[in-house]
Coordinates of C-alpha atoms and ligand atoms in Angstrom, one line a residue:
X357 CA -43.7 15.2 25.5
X358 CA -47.2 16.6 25.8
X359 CA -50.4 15.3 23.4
X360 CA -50.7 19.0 22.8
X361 CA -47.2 18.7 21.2
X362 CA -49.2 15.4 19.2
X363 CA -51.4 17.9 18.0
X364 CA -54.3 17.0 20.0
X365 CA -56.6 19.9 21.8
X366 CA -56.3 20.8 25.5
X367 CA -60.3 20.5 25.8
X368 CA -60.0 16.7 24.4
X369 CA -58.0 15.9 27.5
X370 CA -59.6 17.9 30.4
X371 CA -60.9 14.5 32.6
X372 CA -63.0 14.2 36.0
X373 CA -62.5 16.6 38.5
X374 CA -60.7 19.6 36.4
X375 CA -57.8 17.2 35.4
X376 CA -55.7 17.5 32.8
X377 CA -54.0 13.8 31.1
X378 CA -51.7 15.4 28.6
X379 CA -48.9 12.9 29.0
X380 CA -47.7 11.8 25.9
X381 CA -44.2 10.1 25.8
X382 CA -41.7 10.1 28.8
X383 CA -38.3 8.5 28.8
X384 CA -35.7 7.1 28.6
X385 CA -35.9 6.3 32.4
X386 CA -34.8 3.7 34.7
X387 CA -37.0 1.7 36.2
X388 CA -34.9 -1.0 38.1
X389 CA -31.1 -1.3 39.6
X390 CA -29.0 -3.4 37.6
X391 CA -29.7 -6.3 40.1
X392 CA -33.3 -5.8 39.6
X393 CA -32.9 -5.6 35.7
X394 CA -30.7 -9.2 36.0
X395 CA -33.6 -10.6 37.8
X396 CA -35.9 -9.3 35.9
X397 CA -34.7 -10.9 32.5
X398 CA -34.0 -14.1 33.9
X399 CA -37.4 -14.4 35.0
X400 CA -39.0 -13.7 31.4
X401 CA -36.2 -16.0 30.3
X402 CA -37.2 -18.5 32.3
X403 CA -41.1 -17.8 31.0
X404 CA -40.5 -17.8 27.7
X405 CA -41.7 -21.6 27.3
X406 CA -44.9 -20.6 28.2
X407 CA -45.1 -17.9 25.2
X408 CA -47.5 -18.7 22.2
X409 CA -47.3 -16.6 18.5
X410 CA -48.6 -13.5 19.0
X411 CA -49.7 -13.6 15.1
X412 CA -48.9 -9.7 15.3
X413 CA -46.5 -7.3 16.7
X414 CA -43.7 -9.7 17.9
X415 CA -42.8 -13.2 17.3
X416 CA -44.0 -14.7 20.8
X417 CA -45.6 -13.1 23.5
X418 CA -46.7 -14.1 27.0
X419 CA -50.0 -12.2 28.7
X420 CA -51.1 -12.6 32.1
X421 CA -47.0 -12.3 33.1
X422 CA -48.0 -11.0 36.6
X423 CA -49.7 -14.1 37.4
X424 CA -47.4 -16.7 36.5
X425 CA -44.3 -14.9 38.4
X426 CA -43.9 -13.6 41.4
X427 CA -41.0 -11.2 41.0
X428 CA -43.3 -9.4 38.2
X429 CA -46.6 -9.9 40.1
X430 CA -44.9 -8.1 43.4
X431 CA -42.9 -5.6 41.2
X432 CA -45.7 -4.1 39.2
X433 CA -47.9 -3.8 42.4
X434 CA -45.5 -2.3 44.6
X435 CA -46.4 1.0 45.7
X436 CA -43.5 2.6 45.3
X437 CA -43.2 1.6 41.8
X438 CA -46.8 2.9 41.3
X439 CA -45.9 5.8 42.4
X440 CA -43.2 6.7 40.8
X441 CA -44.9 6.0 37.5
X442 CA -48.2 8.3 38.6
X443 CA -46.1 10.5 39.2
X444 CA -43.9 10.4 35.9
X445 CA -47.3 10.5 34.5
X446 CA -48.9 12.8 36.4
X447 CA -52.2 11.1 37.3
X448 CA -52.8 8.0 39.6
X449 CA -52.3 4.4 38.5
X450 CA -52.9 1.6 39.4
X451 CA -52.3 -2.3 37.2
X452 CA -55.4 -2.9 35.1
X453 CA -58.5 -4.8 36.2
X454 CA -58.5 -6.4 33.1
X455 CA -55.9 -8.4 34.4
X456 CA -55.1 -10.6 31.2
X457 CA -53.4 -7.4 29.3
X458 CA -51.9 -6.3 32.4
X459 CA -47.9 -7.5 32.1
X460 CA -47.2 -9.1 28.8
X461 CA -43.7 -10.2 27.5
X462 CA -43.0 -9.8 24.3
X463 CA -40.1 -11.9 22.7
X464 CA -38.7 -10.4 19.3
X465 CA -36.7 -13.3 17.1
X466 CA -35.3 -13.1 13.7
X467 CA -37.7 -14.9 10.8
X468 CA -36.9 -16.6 7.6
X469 CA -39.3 -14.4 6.1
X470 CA -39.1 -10.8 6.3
X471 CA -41.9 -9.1 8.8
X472 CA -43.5 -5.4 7.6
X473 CA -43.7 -2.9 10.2
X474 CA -47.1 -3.3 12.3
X475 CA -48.0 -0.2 13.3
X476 CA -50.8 0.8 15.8
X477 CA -52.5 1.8 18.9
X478 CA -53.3 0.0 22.1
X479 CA -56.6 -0.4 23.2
X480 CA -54.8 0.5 26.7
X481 CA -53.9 4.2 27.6
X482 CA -50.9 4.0 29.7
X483 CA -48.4 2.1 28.7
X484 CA -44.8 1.3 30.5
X485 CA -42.4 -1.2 28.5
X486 CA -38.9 -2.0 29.7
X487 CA -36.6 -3.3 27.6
X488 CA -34.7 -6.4 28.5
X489 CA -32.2 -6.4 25.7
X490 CA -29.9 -3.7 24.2
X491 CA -29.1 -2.5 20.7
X492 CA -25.8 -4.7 21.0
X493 CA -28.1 -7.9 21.2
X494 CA -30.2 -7.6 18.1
X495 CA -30.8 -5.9 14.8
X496 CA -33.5 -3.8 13.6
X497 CA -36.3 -3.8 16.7
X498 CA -36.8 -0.1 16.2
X499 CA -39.4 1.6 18.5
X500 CA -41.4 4.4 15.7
X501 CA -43.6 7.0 16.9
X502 CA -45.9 8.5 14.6
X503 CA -46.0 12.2 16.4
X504 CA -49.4 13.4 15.2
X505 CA -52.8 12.7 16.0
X506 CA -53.8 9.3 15.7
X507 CA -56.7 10.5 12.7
X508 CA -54.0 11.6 11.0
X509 CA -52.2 8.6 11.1
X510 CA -54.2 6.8 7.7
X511 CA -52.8 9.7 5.3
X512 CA -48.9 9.6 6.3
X513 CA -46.0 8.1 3.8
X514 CA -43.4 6.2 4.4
X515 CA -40.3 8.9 5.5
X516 CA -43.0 11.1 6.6
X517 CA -41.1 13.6 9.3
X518 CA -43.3 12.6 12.1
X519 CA -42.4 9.1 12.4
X520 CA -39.7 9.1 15.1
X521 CA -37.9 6.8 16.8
X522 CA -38.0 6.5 20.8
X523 CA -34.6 6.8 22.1
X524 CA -34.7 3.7 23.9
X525 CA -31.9 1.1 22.7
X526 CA -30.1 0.6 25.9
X527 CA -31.4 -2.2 28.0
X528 CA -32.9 -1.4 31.2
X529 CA -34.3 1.4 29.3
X530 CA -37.9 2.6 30.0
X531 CA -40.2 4.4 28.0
X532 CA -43.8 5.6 28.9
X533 CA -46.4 6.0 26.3
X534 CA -50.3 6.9 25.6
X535 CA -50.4 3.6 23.5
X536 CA -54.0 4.8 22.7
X537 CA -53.2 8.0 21.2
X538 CA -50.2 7.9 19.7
X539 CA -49.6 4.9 16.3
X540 CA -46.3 3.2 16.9
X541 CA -44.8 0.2 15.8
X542 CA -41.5 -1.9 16.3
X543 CA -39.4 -2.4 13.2
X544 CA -38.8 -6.5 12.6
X545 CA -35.8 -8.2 14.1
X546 CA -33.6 -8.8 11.9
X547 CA -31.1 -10.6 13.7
X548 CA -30.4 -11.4 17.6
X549 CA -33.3 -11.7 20.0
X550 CA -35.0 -8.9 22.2
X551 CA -37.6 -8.8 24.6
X552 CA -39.6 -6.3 26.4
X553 CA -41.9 -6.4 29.4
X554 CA -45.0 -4.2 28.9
X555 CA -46.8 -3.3 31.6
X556 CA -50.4 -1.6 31.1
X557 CA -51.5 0.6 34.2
X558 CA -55.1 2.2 34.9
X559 CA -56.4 5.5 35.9
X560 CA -59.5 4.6 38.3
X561 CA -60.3 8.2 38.4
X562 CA -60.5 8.1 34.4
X563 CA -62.1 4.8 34.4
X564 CA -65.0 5.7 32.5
X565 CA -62.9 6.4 29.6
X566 CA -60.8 3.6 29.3
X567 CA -59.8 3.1 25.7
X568 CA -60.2 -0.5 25.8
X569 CA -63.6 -2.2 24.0
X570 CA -64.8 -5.6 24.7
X571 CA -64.4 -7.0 20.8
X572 CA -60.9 -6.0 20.6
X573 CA -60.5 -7.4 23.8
X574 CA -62.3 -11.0 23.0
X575 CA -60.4 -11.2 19.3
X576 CA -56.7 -11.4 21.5
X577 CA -58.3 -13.8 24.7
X578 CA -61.5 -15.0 23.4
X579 CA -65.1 -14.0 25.0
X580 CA -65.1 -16.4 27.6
X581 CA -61.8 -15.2 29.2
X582 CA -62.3 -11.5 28.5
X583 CA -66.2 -11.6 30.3
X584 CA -64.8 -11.7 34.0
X585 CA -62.1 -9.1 33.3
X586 CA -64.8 -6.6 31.3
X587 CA -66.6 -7.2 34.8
X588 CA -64.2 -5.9 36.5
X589 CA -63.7 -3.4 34.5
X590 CA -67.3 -1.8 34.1
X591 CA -68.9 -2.8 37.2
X592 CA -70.5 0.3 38.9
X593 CA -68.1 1.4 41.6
X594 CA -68.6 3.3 44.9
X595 CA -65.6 4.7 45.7
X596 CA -63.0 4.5 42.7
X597 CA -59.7 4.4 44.1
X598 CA -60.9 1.5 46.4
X599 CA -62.8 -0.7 44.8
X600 CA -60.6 -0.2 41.6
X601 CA -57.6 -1.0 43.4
X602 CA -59.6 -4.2 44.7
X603 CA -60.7 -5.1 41.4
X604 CA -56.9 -5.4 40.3
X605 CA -55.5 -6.3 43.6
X606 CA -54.0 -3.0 44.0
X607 CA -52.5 -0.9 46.5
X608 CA -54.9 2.0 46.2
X609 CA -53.0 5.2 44.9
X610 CA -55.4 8.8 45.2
X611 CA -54.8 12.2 44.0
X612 CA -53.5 13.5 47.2
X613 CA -50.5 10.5 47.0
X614 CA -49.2 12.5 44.2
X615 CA -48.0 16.1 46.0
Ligands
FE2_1340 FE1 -48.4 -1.3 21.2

């Protein structure tokens, strides 16, 4: 789906250089075999000591996935991978410089106390997640769209037709979204466990509008941590694809990579 289709205008999202980033929603897609898939949950099974309370969206989390494992560190900078989601996209992209936000695992549990539905928008723009468990694992854990502009969003009622729900209860399933522009939300688990990896990818040719803002930023990972990741994100660069790609140690993905 298309932002147009969100309701937003074509001349909010003409970018540098004549582009158009009018990527809304895409999926569900595969993004790894069924080997890869195995690996991959093992691995945020094997993390999920390391999580602390997200005090938000889901029950645990774990940010800064890439750099405790390998498998995700060397999957999520791969270039074919990055490719094929530029090109699902439709503009470059590369992992985020602010590195902390960059692959978090999120792992959904059932409470005592029932959860309401947390819905909003990322401070990051393109947004992959992969879900590690299916709909036979777990109950409730509903991905909701709001499909409307995110203004819009303050005025809507519960069983409003625009809330929709991604199609994405299979795991391995993959779904892309403009976190920034589009309200979502994940219904509470109400039994079973499921977990998703989300990984949030950058446009250096669209770095200047990056969605993210430093207080946001410092209210998840605190000012001292976020400083050196804002660095690298708003240091003046020379040539974008390059020292962007340095800045989140990148293979460096261009315009012309995507014919
Ligand atoms: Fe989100």
């Amino acid at each position: 789906m298309t932002l147009q289709e969100f309701g937003y205008a074509s001349r909010e999202l003409w970018r540098a250089s004549g582009r158009i980033d009018d990527t809304a929603l895409v999926g569900p897609f595969r993004m790894l075999t069924e080997e890869g898939l195995d690996c991959l949950a093992e691995v945020c099974d094997r993390l999920e000591p390391a999580a602390g309370d997200s005090g938000f969206i889901a029950t645990r989390r774990l940010r800064s996935a890439d750099l405790m494992s390998p498998f995700i560190n060397n999957m999520i900078r791969d270039r074919s991978f990055l490719l094929a989601c530029s090109r699902l996209v439709g503009v470059p992209l590369i992992p985020h410089p602010l590195r902390i936000p960059t692959a978090q695992i999120n792992y959904f549990e059932s409470q005592s106390r029932p959860e309401i539905v947390r819905w909003h928008r990322d401070g990051m723009d393109y947004v992959f997640t992969v879900q590690l468990s299916g709909f036979d694992e777990y109950e409730g854990g509903r991905f909701l769209y709001f499909q409307g502009r995110t203004g819009e969003f303050e005025d809507v009622q519960e069983g409003d037709a625009r809330i929709m729900e991604a199609p994405c209860g299979e795991r391995g399933a993959s779904l892309f979204l403009h976190g920034s522009r589009i309200f979502h939300a994940v219904t509470p688990v109400t039994k079973g466990r499921r977990v998703t990896l989300v990984i949030s990818l950058f446009c250096p040719y669209f770095a200047g509008r990056d969605s993210n803002t430093f207080w946001h930023l410092a209210g998840d990972d605190g000012v001292l941590a976020t400083l050196p990741c804002w660095v690298r994100l708003k240091w003046p660069v020379r040539d974008v694809a390059m020292d962007f790609s340095m800045r989140a140690a990148s293979p460096v993905i261009t315009w012309e990579d995507l014919r």
